[in-house]
Amino acid sequence: MKARFLTTAAAGTALVAAGIAHAQDEEVTIEATDLGGGIYMLVGQGGNIGISAGPDGVLMIDDQFDRLSENILAKVEEITGGQELKYVLNTHYHGDHTGGNEAMTAAGGTIVAHANVRVRLASGEEPRSDEALPVITHEDGMTFFWNDNEIQIHHVPSAHTDGDSMVYIPNLNIIHTGDTLFSGRYPYIDLDGGGSVDGYIANLANIVEMADEDTQIIPGHGPLSTEADVLALHDVLVDAKAAVQALVDEGMSEDEIVAADPLAEWNETYAWGFINGERMTRTLVKDLTTEMSHEDMDHSDADHDH
Ligand SMILES: [Zn+2]
Ligand SMILES: [Zn+2]
């Protein structure tokens, strides 16, 4: 268990380091897109932020990196005319989504997340401070009745991590996926953090089922997206998994499979700095060749009745 968390912390640090390396010579501006109904998508660096603004105050979904907190809060003040920050949902534990937790707590926000997010933030090589930990946790989803909307928080079992929350606002037809969607690029699937390829694929199918052609989908990473973008990634992952499985079945080793480059046909479109073709291939091989417990693979929660 210890080793698992250490590996996870290392992966998280790599994500943060990638973000910082990027940021070194550029000033990050926070761009806001108005999705209607008091919902905004904020893009800076790290995971895309969702905002619900209105008479009840501000509910924020994810908070990127600590060094951006001042800019993020300034942008929220600007678009909401100074509404109070009340709640911050962490879609999962990674540092590019929770880095601002201390600052958001100091700004009056109450951090909310799946129970596993609290466990992971509090452990590992560099445990986060008490001010960064969720004070309200859910096990299997929850609902905010907030700013005249029903903001549903769905727990996604074993997809990007083991603590993923996805946000669905039915009356506005808006979804915030957290990192259960990397739009137009290979996803990071955090196997050491309880994620799984099958869980990730199953949830992409689940999103397609929830959505229609007009749904506005805020991905964890990538631009504002549509059902078609989700379906495209779903199909690539299904085919990529099958391509890797075929080589695993031939008895090839992980390095031999990487050398055979089974994802070549998708790399041009879907590979990017953090998850290149090799990293995606290794993730698929590891997932397909590691025994998963049935508990981890329980996707019974993936089917919601809408
Ligand atoms: Zn992320
Ligand atoms: Zn993530």
Short mmCIF file of C-alpha atoms and ligand atoms in Angstrom, two decimals:
data_model
loop_
_atom_site.label_atom_id
_atom_site.label_comp_id
_atom_site.label_asym_id
_atom_site.label_seq_id
_atom_site.Cartn_x
_atom_site.Cartn_y
_atom_site.Cartn_z
CA MET A 1 0.00 0.00 0.00
CA LYS A 2 2.83 2.34 0.94
CA ALA A 3 4.65 1.72 -2.33
CA ARG A 4 1.45 2.39 -4.24
CA PHE A 5 1.08 5.83 -2.75
CA LEU A 6 4.75 6.65 -3.28
CA THR A 7 4.49 5.85 -6.98
CA THR A 8 1.32 7.87 -7.17
CA ALA A 9 2.92 10.86 -5.50
CA ALA A 10 5.79 10.64 -7.97
CA ALA A 11 3.36 10.69 -10.90
CA GLY A 12 1.56 13.66 -9.38
CA THR A 13 4.86 15.49 -8.97
CA ALA A 14 5.71 14.79 -12.61
CA LEU A 15 2.42 16.37 -13.64
CA VAL A 16 3.09 19.44 -11.52
CA ALA A 17 6.68 19.66 -12.78
CA ALA A 18 5.46 19.48 -16.38
CA GLY A 19 3.11 22.35 -15.65
CA ILE A 20 5.80 24.46 -14.00
CA ALA A 21 8.34 23.85 -16.76
CA HIS A 22 5.71 25.10 -19.16
CA ALA A 23 5.01 28.18 -17.11
CA GLN A 24 8.52 29.40 -16.63
CA ASP A 25 8.60 32.06 -19.30
CA GLU A 26 4.96 32.81 -19.84
CA GLU A 27 2.51 34.75 -17.75
CA VAL A 28 -0.66 32.64 -17.39
CA THR A 29 -3.90 34.43 -18.10
CA ILE A 30 -7.15 32.87 -16.99
CA GLU A 31 -9.68 32.81 -19.84
CA ALA A 32 -13.38 32.46 -19.05
CA THR A 33 -16.06 31.05 -21.37
CA ASP A 34 -19.73 31.67 -20.51
CA LEU A 35 -21.74 28.46 -21.01
CA GLY A 36 -25.04 30.05 -19.93
CA GLY A 37 -27.08 29.52 -16.77
CA GLY A 38 -24.33 30.99 -14.58
CA ILE A 39 -21.84 28.31 -15.61
CA TYR A 40 -18.36 29.27 -16.79
CA MET A 41 -15.34 27.30 -17.96
CA LEU A 42 -12.01 28.77 -16.83
CA VAL A 43 -8.83 27.83 -18.66
CA GLY A 44 -5.40 28.69 -17.29
CA GLN A 45 -2.91 25.90 -16.72
CA GLY A 46 -3.73 22.46 -15.39
CA GLY A 47 -7.24 21.03 -15.26
CA ASN A 48 -10.10 23.09 -16.64
CA ILE A 49 -12.14 24.85 -13.97
CA GLY A 50 -15.95 24.97 -13.84
CA ILE A 51 -17.80 27.77 -12.05
CA SER A 52 -21.45 27.96 -10.98
CA ALA A 53 -22.28 31.58 -10.17
CA GLY A 54 -25.56 33.03 -8.94
CA PRO A 55 -27.55 34.10 -5.87
CA ASP A 56 -26.20 31.24 -3.72
CA GLY A 57 -22.60 32.21 -4.41
CA VAL A 58 -19.77 30.48 -6.23
CA LEU A 59 -19.28 26.74 -6.52
CA MET A 60 -15.91 26.02 -8.14
CA ILE A 61 -14.95 22.72 -9.79
CA ASP A 62 -11.16 22.17 -9.47
CA ASP A 63 -8.59 24.87 -8.75
CA GLN A 64 -5.43 24.19 -10.85
CA PHE A 65 -2.07 25.22 -9.28
CA ASP A 66 -1.42 27.24 -6.14
CA ARG A 67 0.61 29.87 -8.00
CA LEU A 68 -2.46 30.68 -10.14
CA SER A 69 -4.89 31.08 -7.23
CA GLU A 70 -4.71 34.87 -7.13
CA ASN A 71 -5.41 35.10 -10.88
CA ILE A 72 -8.23 32.56 -10.65
CA LEU A 73 -9.92 34.35 -7.75
CA ALA A 74 -9.55 37.69 -9.57
CA LYS A 75 -11.21 36.21 -12.66
CA VAL A 76 -14.04 34.74 -10.56
CA GLU A 77 -14.58 38.13 -8.93
CA GLU A 78 -14.64 39.79 -12.34
CA ILE A 79 -17.17 37.43 -13.94
CA THR A 80 -19.44 37.17 -10.88
CA GLY A 81 -19.30 40.79 -9.73
CA GLY A 82 -17.71 39.79 -6.42
CA GLN A 83 -19.83 36.81 -5.36
CA GLU A 84 -18.57 34.82 -2.39
CA LEU A 85 -16.73 31.53 -2.93
CA LYS A 86 -18.66 28.84 -1.03
CA TYR A 87 -17.70 25.38 -2.29
CA VAL A 88 -14.81 23.86 -4.24
CA LEU A 89 -15.24 20.37 -5.69
CA ASN A 90 -12.04 18.43 -6.41
CA THR A 91 -12.77 16.02 -9.29
CA HIS A 92 -9.76 13.94 -8.11
CA TYR A 93 -6.50 14.27 -6.15
CA HIS A 94 -3.94 15.32 -8.81
CA GLY A 95 -1.98 18.50 -8.15
CA ASP A 96 -3.10 20.23 -11.36
CA HIS A 97 -6.70 20.11 -9.99
CA THR A 98 -6.13 20.55 -6.23
CA GLY A 99 -3.05 22.79 -6.10
CA GLY A 100 -5.13 25.81 -5.12
CA ASN A 101 -6.99 24.09 -2.26
CA GLU A 102 -5.19 25.97 0.55
CA ALA A 103 -5.79 29.32 -1.16
CA MET A 104 -9.45 28.49 -1.86
CA THR A 105 -9.97 27.44 1.77
CA ALA A 106 -8.40 30.73 2.85
CA ALA A 107 -10.77 32.54 0.47
CA GLY A 108 -13.76 31.00 2.25
CA GLY A 109 -14.32 27.89 0.16
CA THR A 110 -15.28 24.50 1.61
CA ILE A 111 -13.49 21.66 -0.18
CA VAL A 112 -15.66 18.72 -1.30
CA ALA A 113 -14.47 15.48 -2.93
CA HIS A 114 -14.77 11.71 -3.09
CA ALA A 115 -13.49 10.06 0.10
CA ASN A 116 -10.47 8.56 -1.71
CA VAL A 117 -9.31 12.07 -2.69
CA ARG A 118 -9.00 13.00 0.99
CA VAL A 119 -7.08 9.79 1.72
CA ARG A 120 -4.65 10.36 -1.15
CA LEU A 121 -4.09 14.07 -0.43
CA ALA A 122 -3.36 13.27 3.21
CA SER A 123 -0.83 10.53 2.41
CA GLY A 124 2.06 9.87 0.04
CA GLU A 125 5.54 11.40 0.03
CA GLU A 126 4.36 14.97 0.50
CA PRO A 127 1.05 14.96 2.35
CA ARG A 128 -0.97 18.15 1.84
CA SER A 129 -1.74 20.48 4.72
CA ASP A 130 -5.03 20.24 6.62
CA GLU A 131 -6.23 23.36 4.77
CA ALA A 132 -6.00 21.45 1.47
CA LEU A 133 -8.09 18.48 2.58
CA PRO A 134 -11.75 18.03 1.67
CA VAL A 135 -13.99 18.69 4.67
CA ILE A 136 -17.02 17.08 3.03
CA THR A 137 -16.59 13.74 1.27
CA HIS A 138 -18.95 11.49 -0.66
CA GLU A 139 -18.69 7.78 -1.37
CA ASP A 140 -21.12 7.33 -4.19
CA GLY A 141 -22.13 10.77 -5.42
CA MET A 142 -24.06 13.74 -4.02
CA THR A 143 -26.15 16.65 -5.26
CA PHE A 144 -25.85 20.41 -4.81
CA PHE A 145 -29.13 22.29 -5.13
CA TRP A 146 -27.34 25.44 -6.09
CA ASN A 147 -28.11 28.62 -8.02
CA ASP A 148 -31.43 27.14 -9.19
CA ASN A 149 -29.68 24.10 -10.65
CA GLU A 150 -29.41 20.47 -9.64
CA ILE A 151 -25.67 19.96 -9.75
CA GLN A 152 -25.16 16.19 -9.62
CA ILE A 153 -21.81 14.78 -8.52
CA HIS A 154 -21.33 11.23 -9.80
CA HIS A 155 -18.61 8.95 -8.54
CA VAL A 156 -16.87 7.20 -11.43
CA PRO A 157 -15.32 3.95 -10.20
CA SER A 158 -11.74 3.20 -11.25
CA ALA A 159 -11.35 5.34 -14.38
CA HIS A 160 -8.69 8.10 -14.25
CA THR A 161 -8.15 7.37 -10.51
CA ASP A 162 -10.18 5.66 -7.78
CA GLY A 163 -11.69 8.95 -6.60
CA ASP A 164 -13.11 10.57 -9.74
CA SER A 165 -16.14 12.82 -9.53
CA MET A 166 -18.01 13.84 -12.66
CA VAL A 167 -20.45 16.76 -12.62
CA TYR A 168 -23.78 16.69 -14.47
CA ILE A 169 -26.23 19.59 -14.57
CA PRO A 170 -29.28 18.13 -16.37
CA ASN A 171 -31.38 21.28 -16.77
CA LEU A 172 -28.48 23.14 -18.40
CA ASN A 173 -27.20 20.09 -20.31
CA ILE A 174 -23.65 20.66 -19.08
CA ILE A 175 -21.10 18.05 -17.94
CA HIS A 176 -17.72 18.60 -16.27
CA THR A 177 -15.84 15.33 -16.65
CA GLY A 178 -12.70 16.02 -14.62
CA ASP A 179 -9.88 13.93 -16.05
CA THR A 180 -12.24 11.15 -17.11
CA LEU A 181 -11.96 13.02 -20.42
CA PHE A 182 -8.80 14.31 -22.09
CA SER A 183 -10.36 15.76 -25.20
CA GLY A 184 -8.64 15.08 -28.53
CA ARG A 185 -5.58 13.52 -26.88
CA TYR A 186 -4.51 10.33 -25.14
CA PRO A 187 -5.69 10.29 -21.53
CA TYR A 188 -3.45 9.90 -18.53
CA ILE A 189 -4.82 6.82 -16.76
CA ASP A 190 -3.33 6.73 -13.25
CA LEU A 191 -3.08 2.97 -12.67
CA ASP A 192 -1.17 3.45 -9.41
CA GLY A 193 -3.89 5.84 -8.29
CA GLY A 194 -6.63 3.27 -8.80
CA GLY A 195 -7.50 4.08 -12.41
CA SER A 196 -8.08 1.42 -15.08
CA VAL A 197 -8.38 1.27 -18.85
CA ASP A 198 -11.69 -0.63 -18.77
CA GLY A 199 -13.14 1.79 -16.22
CA TYR A 200 -11.99 4.73 -18.33
CA ILE A 201 -13.54 3.30 -21.50
CA ALA A 202 -16.77 2.35 -19.68
CA ASN A 203 -17.16 5.87 -18.38
CA LEU A 204 -16.60 7.43 -21.81
CA ALA A 205 -19.51 5.26 -22.99
CA ASN A 206 -21.45 6.44 -19.93
CA ILE A 207 -20.84 10.09 -20.86
CA VAL A 208 -22.04 9.44 -24.41
CA GLU A 209 -25.20 7.92 -22.93
CA MET A 210 -25.78 10.93 -20.66
CA ALA A 211 -25.10 13.47 -23.41
CA ASP A 212 -26.89 14.51 -26.56
CA GLU A 213 -25.55 16.49 -29.51
CA ASP A 214 -26.16 19.81 -27.71
CA THR A 215 -24.42 18.92 -24.43
CA GLN A 216 -21.57 21.26 -23.48
CA ILE A 217 -18.78 19.12 -22.04
CA ILE A 218 -15.94 20.62 -20.00
CA PRO A 219 -13.09 18.09 -20.20
CA GLY A 220 -10.30 17.85 -17.61
CA HIS A 221 -7.90 18.85 -20.37
CA GLY A 222 -8.58 20.16 -23.86
CA PRO A 223 -11.16 22.59 -25.27
CA LEU A 224 -14.89 22.74 -24.53
CA SER A 225 -16.16 19.53 -26.13
CA THR A 226 -19.14 17.65 -27.50
CA GLU A 227 -20.55 14.15 -27.40
CA ALA A 228 -18.75 13.47 -30.70
CA ASP A 229 -15.36 14.21 -29.11
CA VAL A 230 -16.11 11.75 -26.28
CA LEU A 231 -17.18 9.07 -28.73
CA ALA A 232 -14.03 9.61 -30.81
CA LEU A 233 -11.75 9.07 -27.80
CA HIS A 234 -13.83 6.08 -26.71
CA ASP A 235 -13.37 4.41 -30.08
CA VAL A 236 -9.63 5.14 -30.21
CA LEU A 237 -9.12 3.62 -26.75
CA VAL A 238 -11.17 0.54 -27.61
CA ASP A 239 -9.14 0.00 -30.81
CA ALA A 240 -5.81 0.84 -29.14
CA LYS A 241 -6.53 -1.60 -26.33
CA ALA A 242 -7.36 -4.34 -28.85
CA ALA A 243 -4.17 -3.62 -30.82
CA VAL A 244 -2.06 -3.94 -27.67
CA GLN A 245 -4.00 -6.99 -26.43
CA ALA A 246 -3.20 -8.81 -29.69
CA LEU A 247 0.54 -8.35 -29.06
CA VAL A 248 0.22 -9.32 -25.39
CA ASP A 249 -1.54 -12.50 -26.56
CA GLU A 250 1.41 -13.24 -28.86
CA GLY A 251 3.58 -13.32 -25.76
CA MET A 252 5.55 -10.13 -26.51
CA SER A 253 7.19 -8.26 -23.64
CA GLU A 254 6.31 -4.65 -22.79
CA ASP A 255 9.45 -3.33 -24.52
CA GLU A 256 8.83 -5.48 -27.60
CA ILE A 257 5.28 -4.13 -27.79
CA VAL A 258 6.53 -0.54 -27.49
CA ALA A 259 9.04 -1.24 -30.29
CA ALA A 260 6.22 -2.63 -32.49
CA ASP A 261 4.42 0.74 -32.08
CA PRO A 262 0.85 -0.61 -32.18
CA LEU A 263 -0.66 2.89 -31.70
CA ALA A 264 1.15 4.40 -34.71
CA GLU A 265 -2.05 5.22 -36.61
CA TRP A 266 -3.43 7.36 -33.75
CA ASN A 267 -0.23 9.01 -32.52
CA GLU A 268 -0.28 11.93 -34.92
CA THR A 269 -3.66 13.07 -33.64
CA TYR A 270 -3.72 11.90 -30.03
CA ALA A 271 -0.12 11.88 -28.74
CA TRP A 272 1.04 14.93 -26.81
CA GLY A 273 3.84 16.04 -24.50
CA PHE A 274 2.81 14.23 -21.34
CA ILE A 275 1.18 11.12 -22.85
CA ASN A 276 3.08 10.25 -26.01
CA GLY A 277 2.54 7.04 -27.97
CA GLU A 278 5.06 5.13 -25.86
CA ARG A 279 3.53 6.15 -22.54
CA MET A 280 0.00 5.28 -23.74
CA THR A 281 1.26 1.91 -24.98
CA ARG A 282 2.99 1.14 -21.67
CA THR A 283 -0.15 2.09 -19.74
CA LEU A 284 -2.23 -0.29 -21.88
CA VAL A 285 0.31 -3.12 -21.49
CA LYS A 286 0.52 -2.66 -17.72
CA ASP A 287 -3.24 -2.53 -17.37
CA LEU A 288 -3.75 -5.63 -19.52
CA THR A 289 -1.05 -7.69 -17.80
CA THR A 290 -1.74 -6.76 -14.16
CA GLU A 291 -4.19 -8.76 -12.13
CA MET A 292 -6.96 -6.45 -10.99
CA SER A 293 -9.16 -7.39 -8.05
CA HIS A 294 -12.85 -7.63 -8.78
CA GLU A 295 -13.47 -4.94 -6.24
CA ASP A 296 -11.37 -2.49 -8.26
CA MET A 297 -13.12 -3.47 -11.43
CA ASP A 298 -16.67 -3.07 -10.13
CA HIS A 299 -18.35 -0.75 -12.60
CA SER A 300 -21.86 -1.25 -11.27
CA ASP A 301 -22.02 2.49 -10.57
CA ALA A 302 -21.22 3.45 -14.15
CA ASP A 303 -24.82 3.02 -15.26
CA HIS A 304 -26.87 5.96 -14.11
CA ASP A 305 -30.53 6.19 -14.88
CA HIS A 306 -30.37 9.15 -17.23
ZN ZN B 1 -5.37 16.86 -14.93
ZN ZN B 2 -5.63 13.97 -13.29
#
